[in-house]
């Protein structure tokens, strides 16, 4: 990385460290935004469920929720859950490997 950016190794490490610090808040904003979207959908469908059974199809909540369902909302949500689950599995595996490497390294250092 240092050679590609024309920096010495110390500068490259400093730059990478700062990039990692910035990426954490960016990820937090990303997940907070996703949670807000899901909360909005939950409220919308909860409101629909609380409507009387004879509510007109012209009701705004009924129109919006019908449209979302017709556009494949359930399928899209299930795919997002699968994608998230796969990503989470990869992160867990990566973390386990890191922990194993750290344990192996610390075991070698104690000899």
Short mmCIF file of C-alpha atoms in Angstrom, two decimals:
data_model
loop_
_atom_site.label_atom_id
_atom_site.label_comp_id
_atom_site.label_asym_id
_atom_site.label_seq_id
_atom_site.Cartn_x
_atom_site.Cartn_y
_atom_site.Cartn_z
CA UNK A 1 0.00 0.00 0.00
CA UNK A 2 2.80 2.37 0.90
CA UNK A 3 4.47 1.94 -2.50
CA UNK A 4 1.20 2.37 -4.39
CA UNK A 5 0.50 5.64 -2.60
CA UNK A 6 4.07 6.86 -2.65
CA UNK A 7 4.27 6.95 1.15
CA UNK A 8 6.67 5.51 3.65
CA UNK A 9 5.41 2.58 5.73
CA UNK A 10 4.75 4.69 8.81
CA UNK A 11 2.58 7.14 6.84
CA UNK A 12 0.69 4.25 5.18
CA UNK A 13 -0.02 2.62 8.55
CA UNK A 14 -1.25 5.93 9.94
CA UNK A 15 -3.52 6.40 6.92
CA UNK A 16 -4.94 2.86 7.24
CA UNK A 17 -5.56 3.37 10.95
CA UNK A 18 -7.48 6.59 10.27
CA UNK A 19 -9.50 4.88 7.52
CA UNK A 20 -10.56 2.14 9.93
CA UNK A 21 -11.65 4.75 12.49
CA UNK A 22 -13.84 6.45 9.86
CA UNK A 23 -15.36 3.21 8.58
CA UNK A 24 -16.83 2.25 11.96
CA UNK A 25 -19.09 5.34 12.25
CA UNK A 26 -20.05 4.96 8.57
CA UNK A 27 -21.15 1.37 9.19
CA UNK A 28 -23.11 2.49 12.24
CA UNK A 29 -24.96 5.09 10.18
CA UNK A 30 -25.67 2.47 7.50
CA UNK A 31 -27.17 0.02 10.01
CA UNK A 32 -29.13 2.74 11.83
CA UNK A 33 -30.64 3.75 8.50
CA UNK A 34 -31.60 0.15 7.71
CA UNK A 35 -33.15 -0.22 11.15
CA UNK A 36 -35.17 2.96 10.64
CA UNK A 37 -36.51 1.59 7.34
CA UNK A 38 -37.53 -1.67 8.97
CA UNK A 39 -39.13 0.17 11.89
CA UNK A 40 -41.17 2.23 9.42
CA UNK A 41 -42.35 -0.89 7.61
CA UNK A 42 -43.23 -2.53 10.90
CA UNK A 43 -45.30 0.47 12.00
CA UNK A 44 -47.05 0.64 8.64
CA UNK A 45 -48.05 -3.02 8.69
CA UNK A 46 -48.99 -2.91 12.37
CA UNK A 47 -51.31 -0.02 11.57
CA UNK A 48 -52.82 -2.00 8.72
CA UNK A 49 -53.42 -4.97 11.03
CA UNK A 50 -55.23 -2.72 13.51
CA UNK A 51 -57.65 -1.40 10.87
CA UNK A 52 -61.18 -2.80 10.89
CA UNK A 53 -61.69 -5.71 8.50
CA UNK A 54 -64.14 -3.71 6.40
CA UNK A 55 -61.66 -0.87 5.74
CA UNK A 56 -61.91 0.39 2.17
CA UNK A 57 -59.25 -0.47 -0.39
CA UNK A 58 -59.03 3.30 -0.91
CA UNK A 59 -57.51 3.77 2.56
CA UNK A 60 -53.96 5.14 2.18
CA UNK A 61 -52.40 2.56 4.50
CA UNK A 62 -54.14 -0.28 2.65
CA UNK A 63 -53.04 1.13 -0.72
CA UNK A 64 -49.42 1.49 0.35
CA UNK A 65 -49.16 -1.92 1.99
CA UNK A 66 -50.88 -3.62 -0.95
CA UNK A 67 -48.44 -1.95 -3.32
CA UNK A 68 -45.44 -3.04 -1.23
CA UNK A 69 -46.69 -6.61 -1.14
CA UNK A 70 -47.38 -6.63 -4.89
CA UNK A 71 -43.84 -5.36 -5.52
CA UNK A 72 -42.41 -8.39 -3.70
CA UNK A 73 -41.58 -6.86 -0.34
CA UNK A 74 -41.58 -10.22 1.45
CA UNK A 75 -39.27 -11.82 -1.12
CA UNK A 76 -36.92 -8.82 -0.99
CA UNK A 77 -36.82 -8.87 2.81
CA UNK A 78 -36.10 -12.59 2.85
CA UNK A 79 -33.26 -12.11 0.36
CA UNK A 80 -31.80 -9.30 2.46
CA UNK A 81 -31.96 -11.53 5.53
CA UNK A 82 -30.18 -14.33 3.63
CA UNK A 83 -27.52 -11.89 2.41
CA UNK A 84 -27.04 -10.45 5.89
CA UNK A 85 -26.84 -13.93 7.39
CA UNK A 86 -24.19 -14.96 4.86
CA UNK A 87 -22.20 -11.80 5.53
CA UNK A 88 -22.46 -12.36 9.27
CA UNK A 89 -21.27 -15.96 8.86
CA UNK A 90 -18.24 -14.71 6.92
CA UNK A 91 -17.45 -12.12 9.59
CA UNK A 92 -17.74 -14.72 12.36
CA UNK A 93 -15.44 -17.10 10.47
CA UNK A 94 -12.96 -14.29 9.88
CA UNK A 95 -13.01 -13.36 13.56
CA UNK A 96 -12.48 -17.00 14.59
CA UNK A 97 -9.47 -17.25 12.29
CA UNK A 98 -8.06 -14.02 13.74
CA UNK A 99 -8.53 -15.32 17.27
CA UNK A 100 -6.87 -18.64 16.36
CA UNK A 101 -3.95 -16.79 14.78
CA UNK A 102 -3.60 -14.58 17.85
CA UNK A 103 -3.67 -17.64 20.12
CA UNK A 104 -1.08 -19.40 17.98
CA UNK A 105 1.12 -16.30 17.93
CA UNK A 106 0.88 -15.77 21.68
CA UNK A 107 1.64 -19.48 22.21
CA UNK A 108 4.75 -19.17 20.09
CA UNK A 109 5.84 -16.01 21.93
CA UNK A 110 5.57 -17.69 25.33
CA UNK A 111 8.06 -20.44 24.33
#
